[in-house]
Amino acid sequence: MVIVMSSHATEADVTVITQHVESLGLQAHPIIGVERIVIGVIGDERLIQKDQLSLLPHVETVIPILKPYKLASREFKPNDSVIDVAGVRVGGKEIVTIAGPCSVETEEQLLATATAVKQAGAKLLRGGAYKPRTSPYAFQGLGEDGLKLLMKAKEQTGLGIVTEVMETADVELVAEYADLLQVGARNMQNTRLLRSLGKVKKPILLKRNFSATLNEFLMSAEYILSAGNNNVILCERGIRTFVEYTRNTLDLNVIPAVKQLSHLPIIVDPSHGTGRHDFVLPLSRAAIAAGADGLIIEVHPDPAKAFSDGEQSLTLEAFQSLMNEVSVISKAMGRQ
Ligand code: PEP
Ligand code: MN
């Protein structure tokens, strides 16, 4: 449930309420808004009497949250969340583009890509150092050496780093390098990983699993939020359907659905969503038109030689022209 404090309630009044809630064995998550303070109450609500809570000082109303996800729901937080990633705000007026190679391969490859995507207007650099590959014989990523190369690219370009963390044991290390830690589609329901990311002081990019319902997707976000990390960005990256002409089917329906049900920002990955470099531009346009807060796009200086996902990677030139094209759509949508 959500406790809405009266407009003149102070932070000290809020502390009284949170202590009361915690003494009942429940968790309290205060959110300090511009106009009001609300407190999300999470746990077994049978332990608490709604009517009793309404009588506490400076409590205006107590509203039950009917959705199974609480902290991720718009019922809990009506205003859009804007997530700060190394000074880049995701979920506000600006459409944020994250770009870079699928895998970090060499210093030369990464720096060439980073410089070009920055010049084209990307705000964050992506690159996988730990790669979840279908085949155990395929390139698995450079590991910590890859993270070091990402750091070098950050020093040279100023771009914040987005990179995947695959297991709980790696969280601390990856969090030292990354500005935004990516949970890949395959790990969306790795609940121990999600919980450990709740303890990290960096924002999380949560990719939707290719067979996850919207409810499951938001419940995974709830794992991170309820473990203490409020900074979650959702990412639609395509789901499995019967179509065989694309790698996945990009579920753009999920964008307005997330906007209705949740306050969290959502970005779109048209690279994995289509698996085809020639479809990345049209689906980027569509994603922004549907209300996405940003894009994450695979770019490689020589896609034919990429260690992974070359067929869906844009050349540096194609990425530049994509940025020009999508800026037109962004403006038409009243965004920047
Ligand atoms: C990736 O971003 O390179 C990746 C592996 O994505 P996903 O987890 O969506 O397949
Ligand atoms: Mn990839």
Short mmCIF file of C-alpha atoms and ligand atoms in Angstrom, two decimals:
data_model
loop_
_atom_site.label_atom_id
_atom_site.label_comp_id
_atom_site.label_asym_id
_atom_site.label_seq_id
_atom_site.Cartn_x
_atom_site.Cartn_y
_atom_site.Cartn_z
CA MET A 1 0.00 0.00 0.00
CA VAL A 2 0.95 3.66 -0.32
CA ILE A 3 0.76 6.13 2.53
CA VAL A 4 0.22 9.65 1.19
CA MET A 5 1.44 12.23 3.67
CA SER A 6 -0.34 15.55 4.06
CA SER A 7 1.21 18.47 2.16
CA HIS A 8 2.77 20.08 5.27
CA ALA A 9 4.37 16.84 6.54
CA THR A 10 8.08 17.14 7.24
CA GLU A 11 10.79 14.51 6.85
CA ALA A 12 10.71 14.03 10.62
CA ASP A 13 6.98 13.19 10.40
CA VAL A 14 7.84 10.67 7.71
CA THR A 15 10.45 9.05 9.93
CA VAL A 16 7.81 8.49 12.62
CA ILE A 17 5.64 6.65 10.09
CA THR A 18 8.46 4.59 8.56
CA GLN A 19 9.59 3.49 12.03
CA HIS A 20 6.05 2.46 12.85
CA VAL A 21 5.74 0.48 9.61
CA GLU A 22 9.10 -1.22 10.19
CA SER A 23 8.17 -2.10 13.76
CA LEU A 24 5.30 -4.12 12.25
CA GLY A 25 7.81 -6.18 10.23
CA LEU A 26 7.19 -4.41 6.90
CA GLN A 27 9.48 -2.39 4.65
CA ALA A 28 8.93 1.36 4.14
CA HIS A 29 10.15 3.13 0.98
CA PRO A 30 9.65 6.90 1.24
CA ILE A 31 9.66 8.93 -1.97
CA ILE A 32 10.14 12.65 -1.53
CA GLY A 33 8.20 14.35 -4.33
CA VAL A 34 8.06 18.04 -5.17
CA GLU A 35 4.56 18.46 -3.78
CA ARG A 36 4.15 15.47 -1.51
CA ILE A 37 5.90 12.71 0.31
CA VAL A 38 4.54 9.21 -0.17
CA ILE A 39 5.66 6.04 1.56
CA GLY A 40 5.45 2.68 -0.15
CA VAL A 41 4.74 -0.16 2.28
CA ILE A 42 5.99 -3.55 1.11
CA GLY A 43 5.55 -6.91 2.77
CA ASP A 44 2.72 -8.96 4.16
CA GLU A 45 -0.04 -6.38 4.35
CA ARG A 46 -2.12 -8.64 6.57
CA LEU A 47 0.19 -7.45 9.36
CA ILE A 48 -1.15 -3.95 9.10
CA GLN A 49 -4.53 -2.28 9.54
CA LYS A 50 -5.17 0.28 6.83
CA ASP A 51 -7.57 2.21 9.08
CA GLN A 52 -5.04 2.36 11.90
CA LEU A 53 -2.42 3.83 9.60
CA SER A 54 -4.79 6.57 8.42
CA LEU A 55 -5.01 7.77 12.03
CA LEU A 56 -1.28 8.37 12.41
CA PRO A 57 -0.16 12.03 12.46
CA HIS A 58 0.16 13.81 9.08
CA VAL A 59 -1.15 10.86 7.10
CA GLU A 60 -3.63 12.01 4.49
CA THR A 61 -4.71 8.75 2.89
CA VAL A 62 -3.70 5.13 2.64
CA ILE A 63 -4.20 3.53 -0.77
CA PRO A 64 -3.85 -0.19 -1.47
CA ILE A 65 -1.71 -1.09 -4.52
CA LEU A 66 -3.59 -3.75 -6.39
CA LYS A 67 -0.83 -4.71 -8.82
CA PRO A 68 1.54 -7.55 -7.87
CA TYR A 69 4.51 -5.24 -8.49
CA LYS A 70 4.38 -2.37 -6.03
CA LEU A 71 7.43 -0.11 -6.24
CA ALA A 72 7.49 -0.40 -10.04
CA SER A 73 3.83 0.59 -10.37
CA ARG A 74 2.40 3.94 -11.35
CA GLU A 75 -0.03 3.56 -8.47
CA PHE A 76 2.98 3.86 -6.16
CA LYS A 77 4.66 6.70 -8.08
CA PRO A 78 2.44 8.63 -10.50
CA ASN A 79 5.25 10.73 -12.04
CA ASP A 80 7.79 9.38 -14.53
CA SER A 81 11.12 8.40 -13.03
CA VAL A 82 14.14 10.06 -14.57
CA ILE A 83 17.29 7.99 -14.05
CA ASP A 84 20.69 9.65 -13.93
CA VAL A 85 23.41 7.64 -15.69
CA ALA A 86 26.77 9.40 -15.30
CA GLY A 87 25.04 12.76 -15.77
CA VAL A 88 22.81 11.58 -18.65
CA ARG A 89 19.13 11.71 -17.75
CA VAL A 90 17.02 8.83 -19.05
CA GLY A 91 13.23 9.12 -18.96
CA GLY A 92 12.92 12.91 -19.33
CA LYS A 93 12.34 15.00 -22.44
CA GLU A 94 15.52 13.85 -24.13
CA ILE A 95 15.69 10.63 -26.17
CA VAL A 96 18.95 9.01 -25.10
CA THR A 97 20.91 6.83 -27.51
CA ILE A 98 23.32 4.19 -26.25
CA ALA A 99 25.60 2.81 -28.98
CA GLY A 100 28.65 0.61 -29.41
CA PRO A 101 29.72 -2.87 -30.34
CA CYS A 102 27.99 -6.05 -29.24
CA SER A 103 31.35 -7.25 -27.83
CA VAL A 104 34.46 -5.38 -26.82
CA GLU A 105 37.05 -6.99 -29.13
CA THR A 106 40.18 -4.84 -29.39
CA GLU A 107 41.32 -1.40 -28.27
CA GLU A 108 41.33 -0.19 -31.85
CA GLN A 109 37.80 -1.46 -32.55
CA LEU A 110 36.38 0.01 -29.34
CA LEU A 111 38.05 3.43 -29.56
CA ALA A 112 37.13 3.87 -33.22
CA THR A 113 33.51 3.02 -32.42
CA ALA A 114 33.36 5.15 -29.29
CA THR A 115 34.76 8.22 -31.05
CA ALA A 116 32.36 7.86 -33.97
CA VAL A 117 29.21 7.23 -31.94
CA LYS A 118 30.00 10.15 -29.67
CA GLN A 119 30.44 12.43 -32.67
CA ALA A 120 27.12 11.21 -34.06
CA GLY A 121 25.34 12.14 -30.82
CA ALA A 122 25.25 8.95 -28.74
CA LYS A 123 25.20 9.75 -25.01
CA LEU A 124 26.46 6.44 -23.61
CA LEU A 125 28.77 3.69 -24.90
CA ARG A 126 27.71 0.03 -24.87
CA GLY A 127 30.03 -2.97 -25.17
CA GLY A 128 29.92 -6.48 -23.77
CA ALA A 129 32.91 -7.82 -21.83
CA TYR A 130 31.00 -10.86 -20.52
CA LYS A 131 28.95 -12.38 -23.34
CA PRO A 132 26.05 -14.82 -22.95
CA ARG A 133 26.52 -16.83 -26.17
CA THR A 134 24.32 -19.64 -27.43
CA SER A 135 27.37 -21.77 -28.24
CA PRO A 136 30.09 -22.54 -25.69
CA TYR A 137 32.55 -22.50 -28.63
CA ALA A 138 31.70 -18.91 -29.60
CA PHE A 139 33.64 -15.85 -28.35
CA GLN A 140 32.73 -15.36 -24.68
CA GLY A 141 34.09 -11.83 -24.19
CA LEU A 142 37.34 -10.39 -22.86
CA GLY A 143 36.20 -10.27 -19.23
CA GLU A 144 38.02 -7.74 -17.05
CA ASP A 145 40.37 -6.82 -19.93
CA GLY A 146 37.24 -5.74 -21.79
CA LEU A 147 36.13 -3.64 -18.83
CA LYS A 148 39.55 -1.93 -18.82
CA LEU A 149 39.19 -1.10 -22.51
CA LEU A 150 35.74 0.37 -21.82
CA MET A 151 37.30 2.55 -19.12
CA LYS A 152 39.92 3.74 -21.60
CA ALA A 153 37.18 4.61 -24.11
CA LYS A 154 35.36 6.51 -21.37
CA GLU A 155 38.51 8.50 -20.55
CA GLN A 156 38.99 9.38 -24.22
CA THR A 157 35.40 10.27 -25.10
CA GLY A 158 33.69 11.13 -21.83
CA LEU A 159 30.92 8.64 -22.66
CA GLY A 160 29.48 6.69 -19.71
CA ILE A 161 29.74 2.89 -19.97
CA VAL A 162 26.92 0.37 -20.34
CA THR A 163 27.98 -3.26 -19.99
CA GLU A 164 26.44 -6.60 -19.05
CA VAL A 165 26.89 -8.40 -15.75
CA MET A 166 26.08 -12.10 -16.07
CA GLU A 167 26.52 -13.41 -12.56
CA THR A 168 26.28 -12.39 -8.95
CA ALA A 169 29.98 -13.07 -8.34
CA ASP A 170 30.90 -10.42 -10.95
CA VAL A 171 28.60 -7.65 -9.72
CA GLU A 172 31.16 -5.84 -7.59
CA LEU A 173 33.83 -5.86 -10.31
CA VAL A 174 31.50 -4.78 -13.12
CA ALA A 175 30.04 -2.02 -10.92
CA GLU A 176 33.54 -0.53 -10.52
CA TYR A 177 33.72 0.08 -14.27
CA ALA A 178 30.13 0.43 -15.50
CA ASP A 179 27.90 3.50 -15.22
CA LEU A 180 24.85 1.40 -16.14
CA LEU A 181 24.86 -2.35 -15.45
CA GLN A 182 22.99 -4.40 -18.03
CA VAL A 183 21.01 -7.50 -17.12
CA GLY A 184 20.74 -9.51 -20.33
CA ALA A 185 17.55 -11.11 -21.60
CA ARG A 186 18.70 -14.57 -20.50
CA ASN A 187 19.16 -13.40 -16.92
CA MET A 188 15.95 -11.43 -16.52
CA GLN A 189 14.66 -13.95 -14.00
CA ASN A 190 17.96 -14.71 -12.28
CA THR A 191 16.48 -13.53 -9.02
CA ARG A 192 19.71 -13.78 -7.02
CA LEU A 193 21.47 -11.59 -9.55
CA LEU A 194 18.56 -9.12 -9.46
CA ARG A 195 18.64 -8.99 -5.67
CA SER A 196 22.37 -8.37 -5.61
CA LEU A 197 21.90 -5.52 -8.10
CA GLY A 198 19.48 -3.98 -5.63
CA LYS A 199 22.47 -3.34 -3.38
CA VAL A 200 24.55 -1.60 -6.07
CA LYS A 201 24.89 2.20 -6.14
CA LYS A 202 24.68 2.32 -9.95
CA PRO A 203 21.61 2.24 -12.21
CA ILE A 204 20.49 -1.00 -13.88
CA LEU A 205 19.37 -1.65 -17.46
CA LEU A 206 16.97 -4.59 -17.29
CA LYS A 207 16.40 -6.32 -20.64
CA ARG A 208 13.18 -8.23 -21.17
CA ASN A 209 13.51 -11.97 -21.62
CA PHE A 210 12.35 -13.19 -25.04
CA SER A 211 9.48 -15.15 -23.47
CA ALA A 212 8.58 -12.89 -20.57
CA THR A 213 5.11 -11.44 -20.14
CA LEU A 214 4.83 -7.80 -19.18
CA ASN A 215 3.90 -8.84 -15.67
CA GLU A 216 7.04 -11.00 -15.34
CA PHE A 217 9.17 -8.15 -16.74
CA LEU A 218 7.86 -5.69 -14.15
CA MET A 219 8.17 -8.27 -11.35
CA SER A 220 11.87 -8.61 -12.24
CA ALA A 221 12.24 -4.84 -11.94
CA GLU A 222 10.48 -5.14 -8.58
CA TYR A 223 13.22 -7.50 -7.35
CA ILE A 224 15.84 -4.79 -7.92
CA LEU A 225 13.71 -1.96 -6.54
CA SER A 226 12.64 -3.87 -3.43
CA ALA A 227 16.27 -4.74 -2.69
CA GLY A 228 17.07 -1.03 -2.47
CA ASN A 229 18.01 0.26 -5.92
CA ASN A 230 15.45 2.75 -7.30
CA ASN A 231 17.32 3.29 -10.54
CA VAL A 232 16.02 0.81 -13.09
CA ILE A 233 15.66 1.39 -16.84
CA LEU A 234 13.64 -1.19 -18.77
CA CYS A 235 14.62 -2.40 -22.25
CA GLU A 236 12.46 -4.12 -24.86
CA ARG A 237 14.73 -6.25 -27.10
CA GLY A 238 12.32 -8.48 -28.99
CA ILE A 239 10.44 -11.65 -28.12
CA ARG A 240 10.11 -15.10 -29.71
CA THR A 241 7.21 -15.51 -32.09
CA PHE A 242 6.49 -17.70 -35.13
CA VAL A 243 8.14 -15.25 -37.53
CA GLU A 244 11.34 -16.51 -39.11
CA TYR A 245 12.44 -13.53 -41.22
CA THR A 246 13.73 -11.62 -38.18
CA ARG A 247 15.73 -12.83 -35.17
CA ASN A 248 13.00 -11.71 -32.77
CA THR A 249 9.77 -9.74 -32.95
CA LEU A 250 10.17 -6.29 -31.44
CA ASP A 251 7.15 -5.88 -29.17
CA LEU A 252 6.51 -2.17 -29.47
CA ASN A 253 3.10 -2.65 -27.80
CA VAL A 254 4.97 -2.98 -24.55
CA ILE A 255 6.02 0.70 -24.62
CA PRO A 256 2.57 2.26 -24.09
CA ALA A 257 1.73 -0.64 -21.78
CA VAL A 258 4.75 0.08 -19.56
CA LYS A 259 3.96 3.80 -19.65
CA GLN A 260 0.48 3.10 -18.32
CA LEU A 261 1.47 0.64 -15.62
CA SER A 262 4.88 1.88 -14.47
CA HIS A 263 6.85 5.06 -13.83
CA LEU A 264 10.12 3.47 -15.02
CA PRO A 265 11.72 4.61 -18.29
CA ILE A 266 11.82 2.16 -21.19
CA ILE A 267 14.28 2.07 -24.05
CA VAL A 268 14.31 -0.15 -27.15
CA ASP A 269 16.99 -2.38 -28.68
CA PRO A 270 16.17 -2.66 -32.39
CA SER A 271 19.45 -4.53 -33.05
CA HIS A 272 18.50 -7.69 -31.13
CA GLY A 273 14.83 -6.98 -31.78
CA THR A 274 15.28 -7.50 -35.52
CA GLY A 275 18.69 -9.18 -35.94
CA ARG A 276 19.01 -7.29 -39.24
CA HIS A 277 21.08 -4.15 -39.77
CA ASP A 278 18.70 -3.03 -42.55
CA PHE A 279 15.72 -3.05 -40.15
CA VAL A 280 17.40 -1.13 -37.34
CA LEU A 281 16.57 2.34 -38.70
CA PRO A 282 12.85 1.79 -39.41
CA LEU A 283 12.32 0.13 -36.00
CA SER A 284 14.26 2.90 -34.26
CA ARG A 285 11.90 5.41 -35.80
CA ALA A 286 8.90 3.30 -34.74
CA ALA A 287 10.19 2.91 -31.18
CA ILE A 288 10.52 6.65 -30.68
CA ALA A 289 7.14 7.27 -32.28
CA ALA A 290 5.63 4.74 -29.86
CA GLY A 291 7.02 6.68 -26.89
CA ALA A 292 10.33 5.00 -26.03
CA ASP A 293 12.76 7.01 -23.89
CA GLY A 294 15.84 5.90 -25.81
CA LEU A 295 17.58 3.37 -28.03
CA ILE A 296 20.43 0.94 -27.59
CA ILE A 297 22.12 0.15 -30.90
CA GLU A 298 24.96 -2.13 -31.98
CA VAL A 299 27.64 -0.41 -34.07
CA HIS A 300 30.89 -1.83 -35.45
CA PRO A 301 33.61 -0.32 -37.68
CA ASP A 302 33.61 -3.49 -39.82
CA PRO A 303 30.46 -5.56 -39.14
CA ALA A 304 31.59 -8.38 -41.44
CA LYS A 305 34.51 -9.03 -39.08
CA ALA A 306 32.60 -8.64 -35.79
CA PHE A 307 33.15 -11.38 -33.17
CA SER A 308 29.40 -11.35 -32.41
CA ASP A 309 26.18 -9.97 -33.91
CA GLY A 310 27.81 -8.54 -37.07
CA GLU A 311 24.64 -9.13 -39.11
CA GLN A 312 22.68 -6.69 -36.96
CA SER A 313 25.44 -4.12 -36.40
CA LEU A 314 25.47 -0.74 -38.13
CA THR A 315 28.60 0.70 -39.70
CA LEU A 316 29.85 3.98 -38.24
CA GLU A 317 28.40 5.82 -41.25
CA ALA A 318 25.01 4.08 -41.00
CA PHE A 319 24.84 5.02 -37.32
CA GLN A 320 25.51 8.67 -38.12
CA SER A 321 22.70 8.68 -40.65
CA LEU A 322 20.37 6.89 -38.22
CA MET A 323 20.96 9.64 -35.66
CA ASN A 324 20.05 12.30 -38.25
CA GLU A 325 16.88 10.42 -39.19
CA VAL A 326 15.66 9.73 -35.67
CA SER A 327 16.20 13.31 -34.54
CA VAL A 328 13.37 14.26 -36.93
CA ILE A 329 11.02 11.77 -35.26
CA SER A 330 12.09 12.90 -31.78
CA LYS A 331 11.24 16.50 -32.59
CA ALA A 332 7.90 15.47 -34.08
CA MET A 333 7.18 13.74 -30.76
CA GLY A 334 8.01 16.92 -28.83
CA ARG A 335 11.23 15.44 -27.50
CA GLN A 336 14.88 16.29 -27.93
C1 PEP B 1 23.55 -7.73 -25.93
O1 PEP B 1 23.11 -6.62 -25.58
O2 PEP B 1 24.56 -7.86 -26.65
C2 PEP B 1 22.78 -8.93 -25.56
C3 PEP B 1 23.37 -10.10 -25.40
O3 PEP B 1 21.46 -8.67 -25.45
P1 PEP B 1 20.24 -9.62 -24.99
O4 PEP B 1 20.53 -10.00 -23.58
O5 PEP B 1 19.05 -8.73 -25.16
O6 PEP B 1 20.22 -10.80 -25.93
MN MN B 2 24.61 -8.45 -29.20
#
